[in-house]
Tab-separated table of C-alpha atoms in Angstrom:
chain	number	residue	atom	x	y	z
B	19	MET	CA	-16.586	0.977	13.220
B	20	ILE	CA	-15.082	1.834	16.136
B	21	LYS	CA	-16.886	4.252	18.271
B	22	GLN	CA	-14.259	6.379	20.367
B	23	ALA	CA	-11.508	7.646	19.113
B	24	CYS	CA	-8.059	5.818	20.209
B	25	GLN	CA	-4.911	8.084	21.491
B	26	VAL	CA	-1.568	5.947	20.168
B	27	ILE	CA	1.511	7.731	21.750
B	28	ALA	CA	4.933	6.677	20.345
B	29	ALA	CA	7.739	7.683	22.241
B	30	ALA	CA	11.199	7.146	21.270
B	31	ALA	CA	14.013	5.976	23.613
B	32	LEU	CA	17.921	5.188	23.463
B	33	LEU	CA	18.928	1.555	24.156
B	34	GLY	CA	19.544	1.344	27.781
B	35	ILE	CA	18.591	4.858	28.626
B	36	GLY	CA	15.861	6.199	29.515
B	37	GLY	CA	15.548	9.419	27.509
B	38	ARG	CA	14.306	10.109	24.319
B	39	ALA	CA	16.407	9.560	21.105
B	40	PRO	CA	16.900	12.929	19.327
B	41	GLY	CA	15.566	12.487	15.865
B	42	ALA	CA	14.444	8.718	16.042
B	43	VAL	CA	11.395	9.644	14.828
B	44	THR	CA	10.482	11.821	11.417
B	45	ILE	CA	7.231	12.704	10.965
B	46	TYR	CA	6.079	14.024	7.752
B	47	PRO	CA	2.901	16.773	8.211
B	48	ALA	CA	-0.438	16.006	6.314
B	49	PRO	CA	-1.150	18.509	3.660
B	50	ALA	CA	-4.159	20.626	4.090
B	51	GLY	CA	-7.362	19.424	2.448
B	52	GLU	CA	-6.558	15.666	2.878
B	53	GLU	CA	-8.975	13.975	4.858
B	54	LEU	CA	-7.843	12.651	8.025
B	55	SER	CA	-9.307	9.651	10.577
B	56	ALA	CA	-11.141	10.341	13.358
B	57	ASN	CA	-11.048	7.176	14.655
B	58	PHE	CA	-7.125	7.406	16.469
B	59	THR	CA	-5.078	10.039	17.191
B	60	VAL	CA	-1.662	9.541	17.216
B	61	LYS	CA	1.810	10.762	18.798
B	62	ALA	CA	5.189	10.084	18.139
B	63	ASP	CA	7.773	10.852	20.274
B	64	GLY	CA	5.795	13.357	21.514
B	65	ARG	CA	4.434	15.273	18.501
B	66	PRO	CA	0.916	14.855	16.657
B	67	LEU	CA	1.296	12.045	13.894
B	68	PRO	CA	-1.113	12.622	10.951
B	69	VAL	CA	-3.456	9.517	10.789
B	70	TYR	CA	-5.171	8.880	7.187
B	71	ALA	CA	-8.359	7.296	6.306
B	72	ALA	CA	-8.473	4.329	4.214
B	73	LYS	CA	-11.182	2.482	2.543
B	74	VAL	CA	-11.165	-1.220	3.128
B	75	ALA	CA	-13.099	-3.969	2.452
B	76	PRO	CA	-16.629	-4.273	4.543
B	77	LEU	CA	-16.784	-6.414	7.184
B	78	ALA	CA	-20.083	-8.294	6.060
B	79	PRO	CA	-18.826	-11.476	3.690
B	80	GLU	CA	-21.927	-10.729	1.143
B	81	ARG	CA	-20.639	-7.342	0.693
B	82	ARG	CA	-16.965	-7.778	0.114
B	83	TRP	CA	-18.560	-10.556	-2.490
B	84	LYS	CA	-20.893	-7.522	-4.358
B	85	ALA	CA	-18.010	-5.102	-4.091
B	86	MET	CA	-16.367	-8.269	-6.510
B	87	ASP	CA	-19.458	-8.640	-8.540
B	88	ASP	CA	-20.787	-5.396	-8.991
B	89	LYS	CA	-18.166	-3.740	-10.852
B	90	THR	CA	-20.390	-0.780	-11.442
B	91	ASN	CA	-20.777	0.234	-7.849
B	92	SER	CA	-18.012	-1.650	-6.213
B	93	ALA	CA	-16.868	1.602	-4.773
B	94	SER	CA	-19.918	1.708	-2.724
B	95	TYR	CA	-19.020	-1.341	-0.518
B	96	PHE	CA	-16.644	-0.364	1.911
B	97	ASP	CA	-15.321	0.203	5.869
B	98	LEU	CA	-13.089	2.566	7.055
B	99	ALA	CA	-9.370	1.936	8.397
B	100	ALA	CA	-6.507	4.478	9.183
B	101	PHE	CA	-2.714	4.448	8.648
B	102	GLY	CA	0.104	6.701	10.215
B	103	TYR	CA	3.857	6.333	8.870
B	104	PHE	CA	6.976	7.984	10.220
B	105	ASP	CA	10.911	6.643	9.887
B	106	LEU	CA	12.388	5.077	12.655
B	107	ALA	CA	15.858	5.120	13.700
B	108	GLY	CA	16.577	3.690	16.919
B	109	ARG	CA	14.209	2.321	19.248
B	110	ALA	CA	10.889	3.200	20.290
B	111	ASN	CA	8.099	2.347	23.078
B	112	ILE	CA	4.887	2.556	21.366
B	113	THR	CA	1.514	3.105	23.625
B	114	VAL	CA	-2.097	3.080	22.827
B	115	SER	CA	-4.358	5.054	24.575
B	116	CYS	CA	-8.455	4.304	24.334
B	117	PRO	CA	-11.176	5.961	25.981
B	118	GLN	CA	-12.858	2.430	26.376
B	119	GLU	CA	-11.457	-0.356	28.495
B	120	ILE	CA	-9.366	-2.403	26.583
B	121	VAL	CA	-10.909	-6.149	26.707
B	122	SER	CA	-8.416	-7.451	24.233
B	123	ALA	CA	-5.535	-6.020	22.024
B	124	LYS	CA	-3.047	-7.997	19.068
B	125	VAL	CA	-0.372	-6.427	17.547
B	126	LEU	CA	-0.054	-8.013	13.851
B	127	PRO	CA	1.962	-9.986	12.410
B	128	THR	CA	2.223	-11.893	15.661
B	129	SER	CA	5.756	-13.584	14.655
B	130	TYR	CA	7.370	-10.339	15.412
B	131	GLY	CA	6.611	-11.252	18.854
B	132	LEU	CA	5.262	-7.809	19.836
B	133	VAL	CA	2.957	-8.755	22.693
B	134	PRO	CA	1.308	-5.807	24.059
B	135	LYS	CA	0.929	-4.785	27.718
B	136	VAL	CA	-2.683	-4.336	28.608
B	137	GLN	CA	-3.315	-2.031	31.609
B	138	GLY	CA	-7.025	-0.432	31.757
B	139	LYS	CA	-7.583	1.872	28.702
B	140	THR	CA	-3.489	1.606	27.880
B	141	LEU	CA	-2.027	-0.829	25.780
B	142	SER	CA	1.924	-0.687	25.306
B	143	PHE	CA	5.088	-2.492	23.290
B	144	THR	CA	8.405	-1.324	22.257
B	145	LEU	CA	9.613	-1.235	18.745
B	146	ALA	CA	13.186	-1.814	17.851
B	147	GLN	CA	13.364	-1.598	14.207
B	148	PRO	CA	11.224	-0.383	11.342
B	149	ARG	CA	8.303	-2.709	10.967
B	150	HIS	CA	4.708	-2.576	9.259
B	151	LEU	CA	2.640	-2.944	11.746
B	152	THR	CA	-1.707	-3.769	12.287
B	153	ILE	CA	-2.909	-2.721	15.600
B	154	GLU	CA	-6.512	-4.466	16.289
B	155	VAL	CA	-8.504	-3.463	19.796
B	156	ASN	CA	-10.973	-5.292	21.077
B	157	GLY	CA	-11.721	-7.666	18.432
B	158	ASN	CA	-12.288	-4.797	15.744
B	159	TRP	CA	-10.211	-6.251	12.810
B	160	VAL	CA	-11.462	-4.357	10.057
B	161	ASN	CA	-11.493	-0.824	11.650
B	162	SER	CA	-7.662	-1.532	12.269
B	163	LEU	CA	-4.606	1.088	12.465
B	164	HIS	CA	-1.868	0.059	10.363
B	165	LEU	CA	1.341	1.881	11.147
B	166	PHE	CA	4.078	1.719	8.542
B	167	ALA	CA	7.561	2.796	10.310
B	168	ASN	CA	9.824	3.138	7.608
B	169	PRO	CA	13.874	3.185	7.502
B	170	PRO	CA	15.034	6.438	7.260
B	171	GLU	CA	15.384	8.067	4.114
B	172	THR	CA	18.663	8.867	2.758
B	173	ASN	CA	19.642	10.413	-0.533
B	174	ALA	CA	16.349	11.674	-1.523
B	175	PRO	CA	16.850	13.395	-4.970
B	176	SER	CA	16.914	16.794	-5.691
B	177	PRO	CA	13.757	19.001	-6.879
B	178	ASN	CA	15.953	20.662	-9.412
B	179	ASP	CA	17.044	17.852	-11.133
B	180	PRO	CA	16.069	17.736	-15.059
B	181	ASN	CA	15.875	13.736	-14.740
B	182	VAL	CA	13.644	13.852	-11.610
B	183	ILE	CA	9.665	14.424	-11.355
B	184	TYR	CA	9.560	16.266	-7.869
B	185	PHE	CA	6.070	15.703	-6.003
B	186	GLY	CA	6.977	18.091	-2.847
B	187	PRO	CA	4.883	18.042	0.189
B	188	GLY	CA	1.085	19.259	-0.453
B	189	ILE	CA	-1.761	17.556	-2.846
B	190	HIS	CA	-1.017	17.459	-6.706
B	191	GLU	CA	-3.492	16.146	-8.941
B	192	ILE	CA	-2.364	14.263	-12.152
B	193	GLY	CA	-3.933	12.654	-15.181
B	194	SER	CA	-1.855	9.866	-16.685
B	195	LEU	CA	1.505	10.521	-16.400
B	196	GLU	CA	4.302	8.537	-18.741
B	197	VAL	CA	7.975	8.258	-17.062
B	198	GLY	CA	10.774	7.168	-19.444
B	199	SER	CA	14.122	5.885	-19.349
B	200	GLY	CA	16.552	7.483	-16.853
B	201	LYS	CA	13.887	9.382	-14.975
B	202	THR	CA	12.841	9.004	-11.182
B	203	VAL	CA	9.624	10.266	-9.566
B	204	TYR	CA	9.818	11.103	-6.278
B	205	VAL	CA	6.479	11.545	-3.612
B	206	ALA	CA	8.305	13.112	-0.972
B	207	GLY	CA	6.663	12.678	2.910
B	208	GLY	CA	4.021	14.798	3.491
B	209	ALA	CA	2.592	14.812	-0.337
B	210	VAL	CA	-0.349	13.092	-1.580
B	211	VAL	CA	-0.197	12.400	-5.527
B	212	ARG	CA	-4.141	12.241	-6.608
B	213	GLY	CA	-4.806	10.581	-9.863
B	214	VAL	CA	-8.086	12.064	-11.801
B	215	ILE	CA	-9.400	11.851	-15.186
B	216	LYS	CA	-8.597	15.076	-17.034
B	217	PRO	CA	-11.658	15.711	-19.689
B	218	GLU	CA	-9.358	15.709	-22.870
B	219	GLU	CA	-7.993	11.946	-22.026
B	220	LYS	CA	-9.355	9.383	-24.347
B	221	PHE	CA	-10.449	5.952	-22.795
B	222	SER	CA	-11.881	2.240	-24.301
B	223	ILE	CA	-14.701	0.253	-23.231
B	224	SER	CA	-13.448	-2.684	-21.299
B	225	GLY	CA	-14.874	-6.228	-22.945
B	226	TYR	CA	-14.992	-7.453	-19.566
B	227	SER	CA	-16.607	-4.879	-17.000
B	228	GLY	CA	-18.314	-2.976	-19.726
B	229	LEU	CA	-16.860	0.171	-18.140
B	230	ARG	CA	-14.240	3.024	-19.086
B	231	ASN	CA	-10.602	2.019	-19.276
B	232	TYR	CA	-7.966	4.838	-19.259
B	233	GLN	CA	-3.905	4.542	-19.651
B	234	PRO	CA	-2.199	4.320	-15.610
B	235	THR	CA	-1.907	7.199	-13.269
B	236	LEU	CA	1.917	6.591	-13.551
B	237	ARG	CA	3.262	4.672	-16.388
B	238	LEU	CA	6.796	3.268	-16.013
B	239	ARG	CA	8.240	2.282	-19.617
B	240	GLY	CA	11.851	2.249	-20.308
B	241	SER	CA	15.027	1.370	-18.610
B	242	HIS	CA	16.517	2.396	-15.290
B	243	ILE	CA	13.499	4.029	-13.729
B	244	THR	CA	12.711	4.782	-10.052
B	245	LEU	CA	9.976	5.342	-8.449
B	246	ARG	CA	10.410	5.981	-4.516
B	247	GLY	CA	9.391	8.204	-1.633
B	248	ARG	CA	7.624	8.473	1.544
B	249	GLY	CA	4.282	10.084	0.337
B	250	ILE	CA	0.916	8.739	-1.305
B	251	ILE	CA	-0.570	7.902	-4.588
B	252	ASP	CA	-4.158	7.948	-4.411
B	253	GLY	CA	-6.336	6.421	-6.782
B	254	GLY	CA	-9.885	7.400	-5.296
B	255	ARG	CA	-10.921	10.167	-7.865
B	256	SER	CA	-10.799	7.843	-10.471
B	257	PRO	CA	-13.973	5.187	-11.181
B	258	THR	CA	-13.954	1.796	-10.667
B	259	HIS	CA	-11.713	-0.470	-13.549
B	260	ALA	CA	-10.605	2.539	-15.026
B	261	ARG	CA	-7.169	2.765	-14.591
B	262	ASN	CA	-3.831	1.029	-12.815
B	263	LEU	CA	-1.979	3.488	-10.214
B	264	VAL	CA	1.422	2.246	-11.306
B	265	TYR	CA	2.185	0.187	-14.420
B	266	ALA	CA	5.706	-1.403	-15.245
B	267	GLN	CA	6.892	-2.042	-18.441
B	268	GLY	CA	10.805	-2.008	-18.840
B	269	THR	CA	14.214	-3.233	-17.490
B	270	ASN	CA	16.121	-2.231	-14.473
B	271	LEU	CA	13.175	-0.384	-12.243
B	272	PHE	CA	12.954	0.261	-8.968
B	273	LEU	CA	10.162	1.038	-6.633
B	274	GLU	CA	10.213	1.900	-2.963
B	275	GLY	CA	8.825	3.345	0.002
B	276	VAL	CA	5.493	5.243	-1.403
B	277	ILE	CA	2.107	4.495	-0.111
B	278	LEU	CA	-0.662	3.484	-2.662
B	279	ARG	CA	-3.973	3.848	-1.863
B	280	ASP	CA	-7.571	3.093	-3.829
B	281	SER	CA	-6.594	1.636	-7.097
B	282	SER	CA	-9.362	1.678	-9.181
B	283	THR	CA	-8.305	-1.731	-10.695
B	284	TRP	CA	-4.676	-3.917	-10.693
B	285	THR	CA	-2.282	-1.618	-8.318
B	286	VAL	CA	0.996	-2.332	-10.101
B	287	PRO	CA	0.810	-4.795	-13.232
B	288	VAL	CA	4.557	-5.644	-13.646
B	289	ARG	CA	4.130	-6.724	-17.348
B	290	ARG	CA	7.087	-8.011	-19.610
B	291	CYS	CA	9.712	-6.531	-17.526
B	292	GLU	CA	13.491	-7.941	-16.651
B	293	ASN	CA	15.470	-7.033	-13.362
B	294	VAL	CA	12.616	-5.022	-10.987
B	295	HIS	CA	12.780	-4.687	-7.261
B	296	ILE	CA	10.116	-3.552	-5.489
B	297	GLN	CA	10.537	-2.660	-1.838
B	298	ASN	CA	9.171	-1.342	1.201
B	299	LEU	CA	5.836	-0.478	-0.674
B	300	LYS	CA	2.530	0.006	1.036
B	301	LEU	CA	-1.061	-0.795	-1.156
B	302	ILE	CA	-4.301	-0.469	0.511
B	303	GLY	CA	-7.415	-1.151	-1.866
B	304	TYR	CA	-11.070	-2.261	-1.688
B	305	ARG	CA	-12.716	-2.234	-5.211
B	306	ALA	CA	-13.150	-4.985	-7.587
B	307	ASN	CA	-9.817	-6.407	-8.913
B	308	SER	CA	-7.809	-4.492	-6.776
B	309	ASP	CA	-5.062	-6.425	-7.088
B	310	GLY	CA	-1.809	-5.900	-5.314
B	311	ILE	CA	1.296	-6.625	-7.399
B	312	ASP	CA	0.407	-8.757	-10.227
B	313	ILE	CA	3.716	-10.023	-12.263
B	314	CYS	CA	2.872	-10.743	-15.758
B	315	ASN	CA	5.368	-12.324	-18.320
B	316	SER	CA	8.591	-11.191	-16.244
B	317	ARG	CA	11.837	-12.052	-15.468
B	318	ASN	CA	14.116	-11.405	-12.649
B	319	VAL	CA	11.327	-9.794	-9.946
B	320	LEU	CA	12.175	-8.959	-6.530
B	321	VAL	CA	9.269	-8.291	-4.205
B	322	GLU	CA	10.490	-7.511	-0.292
B	323	GLY	CA	9.289	-6.046	2.902
B	324	CYS	CA	5.593	-4.349	1.337
B	325	PHE	CA	2.609	-4.349	3.125
B	326	ILE	CA	-0.664	-5.462	1.179
B	327	ARG	CA	-4.232	-4.838	2.125
B	328	THR	CA	-6.559	-5.369	-1.141
B	329	LEU	CA	-9.916	-6.620	-1.890
B	330	ASP	CA	-8.319	-9.050	-4.539
B	331	ASP	CA	-5.234	-11.021	-5.258
B	332	LEU	CA	-2.401	-9.357	-3.365
B	333	ILE	CA	0.977	-10.938	-5.298
B	334	VAL	CA	0.024	-13.285	-8.512
B	335	ILE	CA	2.238	-14.753	-11.064
B	336	LYS	CA	0.455	-14.605	-14.555
B	337	ALA	CA	1.471	-15.133	-18.271
B	338	ASP	CA	-0.560	-13.886	-21.425
B	339	ARG	CA	0.457	-16.259	-24.239
B	340	GLY	CA	2.690	-14.899	-26.666
B	341	GLN	CA	4.437	-12.018	-24.011
B	342	GLY	CA	7.013	-14.508	-22.870
B	343	PRO	CA	7.957	-16.720	-19.873
B	344	VAL	CA	7.973	-15.956	-16.230
B	345	ARG	CA	11.121	-16.668	-14.184
B	346	GLY	CA	12.918	-15.765	-11.118
B	347	ILE	CA	10.473	-14.463	-9.174
B	348	VAL	CA	11.073	-13.757	-5.606
B	349	ALA	CA	8.716	-12.261	-2.982
B	350	ARG	CA	9.962	-12.503	0.742
B	351	ASN	CA	9.470	-10.773	4.069
B	352	CYS	CA	5.811	-9.343	3.396
B	353	VAL	CA	3.207	-8.697	5.234
B	354	LEU	CA	-0.229	-9.565	3.513
B	355	TRP	CA	-4.040	-9.188	4.276
B	356	ASN	CA	-5.910	-11.365	1.863
B	357	GLU	CA	-9.685	-10.666	1.518
B	358	VAL	CA	-11.505	-12.798	-1.098
B	359	ALA	CA	-8.564	-13.934	-3.589
B	360	HIS	CA	-5.271	-15.296	-3.029
B	361	ALA	CA	-2.309	-13.841	-0.626
B	362	LEU	CA	0.491	-15.470	-2.661
B	363	SER	CA	-0.327	-17.267	-6.122
B	364	VAL	CA	0.829	-18.908	-9.005
B	365	GLY	CA	-2.478	-17.942	-10.772
B	366	ALA	CA	-4.858	-18.884	-13.039
B	367	GLU	CA	-4.138	-16.967	-16.000
B	368	LEU	CA	-1.113	-19.006	-17.236
B	369	ARG	CA	-0.519	-19.308	-20.936
B	370	GLU	CA	3.611	-19.322	-20.806
B	371	GLU	CA	6.063	-21.156	-19.235
B	372	VAL	CA	6.612	-20.231	-15.599
B	373	SER	CA	9.702	-21.411	-13.617
B	374	ASP	CA	12.068	-20.330	-10.512
B	375	VAL	CA	9.304	-18.686	-8.351
B	376	LEU	CA	9.728	-18.280	-4.546
B	377	PHE	CA	7.724	-17.264	-1.709
B	378	ALA	CA	9.390	-16.837	1.492
B	379	ASP	CA	8.493	-15.778	4.870
B	380	CYS	CA	5.330	-13.853	4.514
B	381	ASP	CA	2.964	-13.019	7.296
B	382	VAL	CA	-0.341	-13.610	6.224
B	383	ILE	CA	-2.301	-11.487	8.673
B	384	HIS	CA	-5.955	-12.212	7.922
B	385	ASP	CA	-7.187	-14.355	5.219
B	386	LYS	CA	-11.140	-14.161	4.829
């Protein structure tokens, strides 16, 4: 782990002008009670940016495989990374300063062409548009800093709308929430929605792992359902294999913008769906079978502009027998960090017809 904290300063500047651009960076304060990372201190446009902690797969390969094989104790095998998020409208100069001398530095993906300028304890580069970046200093790739620069959020829903399930800034705890047709779930910037196991919740025993299975934290079932926002949905308080974070089953579904952290099993299963758009989701997980996005027996699904760092499969196509074909799937412009499974895959569990699948312009920044 990084023993000394780093300081990151993002100073926004107008194109061609030396001054700052008012409103170029939107920062969402962290809620009281949320654990923050001690490895990095971040400023955006001269203002503090919350840096959150995230458990990730451990450095040692044998511990990564132990996390996969030892289902009961999977949550015990991890290292810590960090992430911050903000909205960006304009051009930003990113400066990273560390207490120690910087010997080497990377800004990933390299396809973005963001080659940092290093001088002593400082590196800098210019960010001209929203991107999902990973910053690695002195060869430390496990305890990296993920910076999620989102496009500006527009047309946020009203908390008074009866068709909106609104999670404002702060910490919220929910069990399993069923979301029906015509509804929007909105997780505001600065909100953390924690999925917990309520005492009254029913469960079954998995024939695969022998562990308890509960209903998903968010179950989107119906038509014309939206999940959006800038905040965090966290599964860290659910035992391994307990529940999906977001389960999708329906037609005309839109998932956008939120951060999904530490799912206890598959993060976003898309099952028996038609017309699904998944955009700008950020997924970080480390536990056994914590897949990213599993597209199962679905048609016309677009996944774009997402960041995924999980222990198991990232974006994978699957088809259970008798549940319908898979057709018209596109995954593009995503940033992917693969550990022990597949970054992009037409998966092993194929028992129905699969056709018209396109993976395009995705950056795999690590493949362990």
